[in-house]
XYZ file of C-alpha atoms in Angstrom:
363
model
C 62.915 57.794 52.825
C 60.876 56.274 55.636
C 61.866 53.089 57.400
C 60.062 50.831 59.785
C 60.196 47.244 60.863
C 57.666 44.477 61.188
C 57.567 40.906 62.319
C 57.461 38.730 59.214
C 54.079 37.287 60.199
C 52.467 40.725 59.745
C 53.368 41.004 56.050
C 50.250 39.342 54.701
C 49.153 38.920 51.102
C 46.222 41.249 51.778
C 48.640 43.897 53.034
C 50.724 43.689 49.855
C 47.678 43.767 47.601
C 46.343 46.776 49.486
C 49.621 48.633 49.034
C 49.565 47.905 45.308
C 46.000 49.169 44.979
C 47.063 52.364 46.763
C 49.653 53.013 44.050
C 52.801 51.625 45.675
C 55.413 49.627 43.796
C 56.664 46.723 45.896
C 60.060 44.997 45.970
C 61.038 42.148 48.270
C 64.483 40.915 49.325
C 64.756 37.374 50.655
C 67.641 35.331 52.024
C 68.632 32.238 53.893
C 67.196 31.722 57.374
C 70.245 31.911 59.705
C 68.362 30.292 62.575
C 68.567 26.873 60.913
C 72.208 27.109 59.781
C 73.653 25.425 62.933
C 71.294 22.496 62.342
C 73.103 21.649 59.075
C 69.825 21.245 57.188
C 70.684 20.476 53.575
C 67.548 22.024 52.076
C 67.778 25.808 51.825
C 65.074 27.705 53.705
C 64.563 31.317 52.609
C 62.796 34.042 54.565
C 61.925 37.676 53.756
C 64.601 40.204 54.785
C 63.250 43.533 53.507
C 60.211 45.013 51.787
C 60.450 48.246 49.792
C 57.402 50.314 48.875
C 57.856 53.155 46.394
C 55.331 55.917 45.832
C 56.386 58.774 43.535
C 59.652 60.032 45.093
C 59.096 58.353 48.446
C 60.629 55.104 49.628
C 59.326 53.131 52.591
C 61.590 50.359 53.833
C 60.129 47.655 56.046
C 62.916 45.803 57.811
C 62.060 42.331 59.068
C 63.551 41.808 62.525
C 63.804 38.196 63.696
C 64.156 37.247 67.354
C 67.048 34.810 67.764
C 67.534 32.608 70.810
C 64.965 34.742 72.589
C 67.757 37.221 73.333
C 68.383 39.576 70.397
C 66.892 40.889 67.167
C 68.571 40.263 63.809
C 67.996 41.616 60.311
C 69.436 40.491 56.998
C 71.499 42.211 54.322
C 70.000 43.894 51.252
C 70.790 41.952 48.086
C 70.267 44.632 45.450
C 70.568 42.105 42.633
C 67.084 40.918 43.598
C 65.727 44.447 43.223
C 67.649 45.492 40.098
C 65.768 43.028 37.918
C 62.577 45.082 38.244
C 63.739 48.361 39.751
C 67.151 49.277 38.337
C 66.536 52.993 38.913
C 65.910 52.256 42.571
C 69.165 50.321 42.861
C 71.172 53.241 41.463
C 69.493 55.714 43.800
C 69.485 53.778 47.075
C 72.074 50.990 46.990
C 74.837 53.173 48.478
C 72.697 54.957 51.055
C 74.190 53.917 54.399
C 71.038 55.023 56.212
C 69.161 52.075 54.744
C 69.122 49.152 57.134
C 70.954 46.239 55.554
C 73.128 48.243 53.166
C 76.104 47.782 55.482
C 75.303 44.117 56.029
C 73.426 42.117 58.610
C 72.615 43.745 61.940
C 71.916 42.735 65.540
C 70.165 44.603 68.357
C 69.395 43.896 71.981
C 65.997 42.420 72.692
C 63.705 45.337 73.474
C 60.261 46.296 74.696
C 57.832 48.318 72.591
C 55.285 51.033 73.248
C 52.351 52.282 71.191
C 52.331 55.919 70.048
C 49.842 57.929 68.014
C 51.038 60.202 65.195
C 48.528 62.014 62.936
C 45.782 59.702 64.179
C 47.839 56.653 63.185
C 49.086 54.213 65.818
C 52.684 52.984 65.664
C 54.794 50.640 67.749
C 58.161 52.134 68.709
C 61.013 50.985 70.973
C 60.107 51.760 74.576
C 63.585 53.235 75.051
C 64.258 54.843 71.644
C 67.592 56.424 72.577
C 69.013 53.049 73.597
C 67.852 51.561 70.303
C 69.208 54.425 68.175
C 72.589 54.295 69.918
C 73.014 50.708 68.724
C 72.632 51.472 65.016
C 76.206 52.602 64.371
C 77.653 49.455 65.970
C 75.048 46.911 64.877
C 76.958 45.089 62.105
C 76.589 41.327 62.466
C 78.804 38.499 61.163
C 77.315 35.029 60.797
C 79.604 32.137 61.606
C 80.603 30.068 58.581
C 78.848 26.833 59.533
C 79.685 25.135 56.245
C 83.416 25.649 56.754
C 83.118 24.626 60.408
C 81.343 21.387 59.505
C 84.128 20.467 57.080
C 86.775 21.157 59.721
C 84.996 19.144 62.408
C 84.458 16.221 60.030
C 88.127 16.272 59.071
C 89.652 16.610 62.533
C 87.278 15.185 65.126
C 85.478 11.947 65.902
C 82.143 11.369 67.619
C 83.810 9.955 70.740
C 85.391 13.232 71.874
C 84.002 12.932 75.420
C 86.714 15.070 77.059
C 86.235 17.813 74.487
C 82.482 17.881 74.996
C 82.923 18.120 78.760
C 85.297 21.058 78.346
C 82.913 22.785 75.932
C 80.106 22.524 78.455
C 82.200 24.011 81.277
C 83.699 26.681 79.011
C 80.232 27.719 77.883
C 79.239 28.299 81.515
C 82.195 30.558 82.308
C 81.901 32.411 78.988
C 78.243 33.185 79.612
C 78.942 34.201 83.226
C 81.808 36.514 82.263
C 79.873 38.035 79.374
C 76.903 38.742 81.639
C 79.100 40.657 84.102
C 80.749 42.781 81.413
C 77.439 43.491 79.691
C 75.942 44.588 83.002
C 78.889 46.954 83.518
C 78.532 48.273 79.959
C 82.093 47.240 79.076
C 82.547 46.288 75.398
C 84.620 43.127 74.971
C 85.284 40.642 72.197
C 86.257 37.018 71.747
C 90.045 36.905 71.577
C 92.879 34.419 71.030
C 91.775 30.770 71.097
C 88.133 31.599 71.723
C 88.025 33.843 68.652
C 89.651 31.031 66.658
C 87.016 28.667 68.060
C 84.229 30.797 66.643
C 85.889 31.550 63.315
C 87.038 28.011 62.564
C 84.539 25.718 64.280
C 81.510 27.815 65.320
C 81.912 26.203 68.736
C 84.453 26.083 71.564
C 87.653 24.195 70.751
C 87.551 20.968 72.756
C 91.297 20.786 73.464
C 91.609 24.409 74.579
C 92.581 25.262 78.147
C 90.659 28.460 78.855
C 88.311 31.153 77.563
C 89.734 34.409 76.205
C 88.228 37.913 76.102
C 89.768 41.109 74.773
C 88.948 44.712 75.646
C 90.540 48.114 75.211
C 92.441 49.420 78.204
C 90.414 52.648 78.243
C 87.284 50.583 78.905
C 88.696 49.144 82.135
C 86.590 49.830 85.221
C 87.543 49.510 88.878
C 84.199 47.730 89.294
C 85.296 44.860 87.041
C 87.116 42.659 89.558
C 84.529 43.001 92.376
C 81.688 42.336 89.921
C 83.390 39.222 88.573
C 83.997 37.852 92.058
C 80.399 38.565 93.063
C 79.407 36.368 90.104
C 81.631 33.534 91.324
C 84.613 34.207 89.047
C 87.565 34.552 91.395
C 90.666 36.548 90.489
C 93.646 34.210 90.154
C 96.165 36.260 88.111
C 96.813 39.972 87.757
C 99.711 40.739 85.433
C 101.125 44.064 84.268
C 99.618 47.425 85.122
C 97.093 49.755 83.572
C 99.758 51.528 81.532
C 101.452 48.390 80.212
C 100.557 44.752 79.455
C 97.571 44.518 81.793
C 95.953 41.091 82.023
C 93.416 39.547 84.397
C 92.512 35.890 84.882
C 89.512 34.534 86.742
C 88.626 30.983 87.736
C 85.238 29.339 88.052
C 84.804 25.597 88.568
C 88.526 25.065 87.836
C 88.270 26.745 84.421
C 90.082 29.983 83.602
C 88.791 33.129 81.893
C 91.581 35.393 80.606
C 90.924 39.064 79.865
C 93.595 40.683 77.698
C 93.710 44.471 77.565
C 94.604 46.069 74.243
C 96.586 49.254 73.631
C 96.492 51.484 70.555
C 99.797 52.142 68.819
C 99.646 53.871 65.442
C 97.474 51.792 63.132
C 97.847 48.675 65.281
C 96.538 47.268 68.552
C 98.534 45.093 70.915
C 98.163 43.160 74.132
C 100.921 42.044 76.447
C 102.088 38.921 78.222
C 104.363 38.429 81.235
C 106.553 35.450 82.157
C 106.303 35.023 85.931
C 109.555 33.043 86.121
C 111.784 35.602 84.372
C 109.836 38.866 84.365
C 110.165 39.043 80.581
C 107.421 40.865 78.700
C 105.933 40.035 75.318
C 103.850 42.045 72.902
C 101.234 40.574 70.531
C 100.579 42.961 67.643
C 97.356 43.016 65.598
C 96.319 45.098 62.590
C 93.626 47.635 63.406
C 90.146 46.185 63.632
C 86.563 47.210 64.296
C 84.036 45.221 66.308
C 81.024 43.347 64.969
C 78.373 41.210 66.604
C 78.014 37.487 66.118
C 76.255 34.564 67.736
C 78.414 32.083 69.625
C 77.096 29.194 71.738
C 73.684 30.827 71.642
C 74.588 34.333 72.852
C 75.310 37.637 71.113
C 78.962 38.620 71.513
C 81.492 40.785 69.699
C 84.326 39.636 67.453
C 86.810 41.611 65.340
C 85.067 42.516 62.068
C 88.327 41.859 60.217
C 88.410 38.377 61.716
C 90.662 36.725 59.147
C 93.501 39.235 59.585
C 93.053 39.050 63.369
C 93.255 35.247 63.416
C 96.135 35.143 60.926
C 98.091 37.614 63.051
C 97.758 35.311 66.055
C 97.868 31.884 64.375
C 99.360 32.381 60.915
C 98.127 31.150 57.548
C 97.664 27.619 58.898
C 94.901 28.630 61.331
C 92.563 26.095 59.701
C 94.772 23.189 60.779
C 94.292 21.540 64.161
C 97.230 22.226 66.514
C 97.435 20.611 69.964
C 100.884 21.897 71.015
C 101.222 25.644 71.579
C 103.802 27.858 73.305
C 102.358 31.253 74.161
C 105.818 32.887 74.097
C 107.016 31.625 70.717
C 104.218 30.050 68.652
C 102.171 33.160 67.725
C 103.517 34.858 64.558
C 102.705 38.286 66.010
C 104.681 37.992 69.255
C 107.815 40.061 69.886
C 109.934 40.599 73.042
C 108.929 43.713 74.958
C 111.611 44.132 77.606
C 111.582 42.928 81.196
C 109.843 44.056 84.348
C 112.247 45.582 86.911
C 112.674 43.099 89.737
C 111.444 45.577 92.323
C 108.101 45.736 90.452
C 107.534 41.983 90.328
C 105.269 41.872 93.413
C 102.987 44.431 91.743
C 103.024 43.342 88.089
C 102.955 39.556 88.504
C 100.400 38.670 91.141
C 99.176 35.091 91.507
C 96.387 34.445 93.991
C 95.523 31.189 95.674
C 91.925 30.099 95.341
C 90.700 28.391 98.497
C 87.703 26.165 97.965
C 85.529 25.779 101.050
C 83.710 22.481 101.311
C 80.077 22.692 102.277
C 79.212 20.923 105.521
């Protein structure tokens, strides 16, 4: 098997006819163009996802990579039902090969530069930094937001005059992008958590009546550079709860909007994050079934979400997650919350730190 990728504009009719004349069998997989899904265009617009060229016992896969939002490359999933109609033998032989791009689903990769190389007197374009590209393959799975479901929810629960909600969405987008940029620069993997994950899963946008933006990350990915880097980017530390070994949580503020980072701990086949009540010292544990991370697009940027999003959201919000709720108690409303003891009083100054943000007016 040989794989390559091309921009869709390079797959010309002359190219296909030339391949056929050279003795290749050709199969094409098409699918819906995801770039127009947020526009709610009623007419379906299909684009090519993959081209397969078969010669004797050799398979060449051409993967079509599309640049989305000028920030990342995306490829579609292989729909083998389109191939089986004319190449059933090929489906049996290759449909379970995980090395084929698209067999595991859609994929997303960082935007990259390319360089020209010469192999056997043939010129090829390859990623300028091949190791960086290859390292992304294993964790490239992409989940598209369900825009059809989101549109139904928004139509059912919102009106066009939601001015306050739109203002919050605009501010929340700014802090989300700023926080994501810092963590990406540090190489720290994070995902959309809590209400922000629900925002993506349910509405494909930020919930207008939310109060903050929520990220999750594993405690082993914590870096001592995180807090200084955030503050250099204008996100000031306002809360520091727990400690590295238990219930760690950081909150940052930018333009009066809060970004919460919840740190997750592995425990058997579950993951959990903690919460601390500053008035009583009581601790809480929020338990989630094990999950992997996938890429998605949210407010125009590539971010991670739990691949098993439904079980993640149901753990936090129950079976009624698709119903609008405006009243929420973080200590009792989540179905997955349980008491987790109490901080010793002598540790309170360390494990429940609240910082005052002083805004300096420009003269």
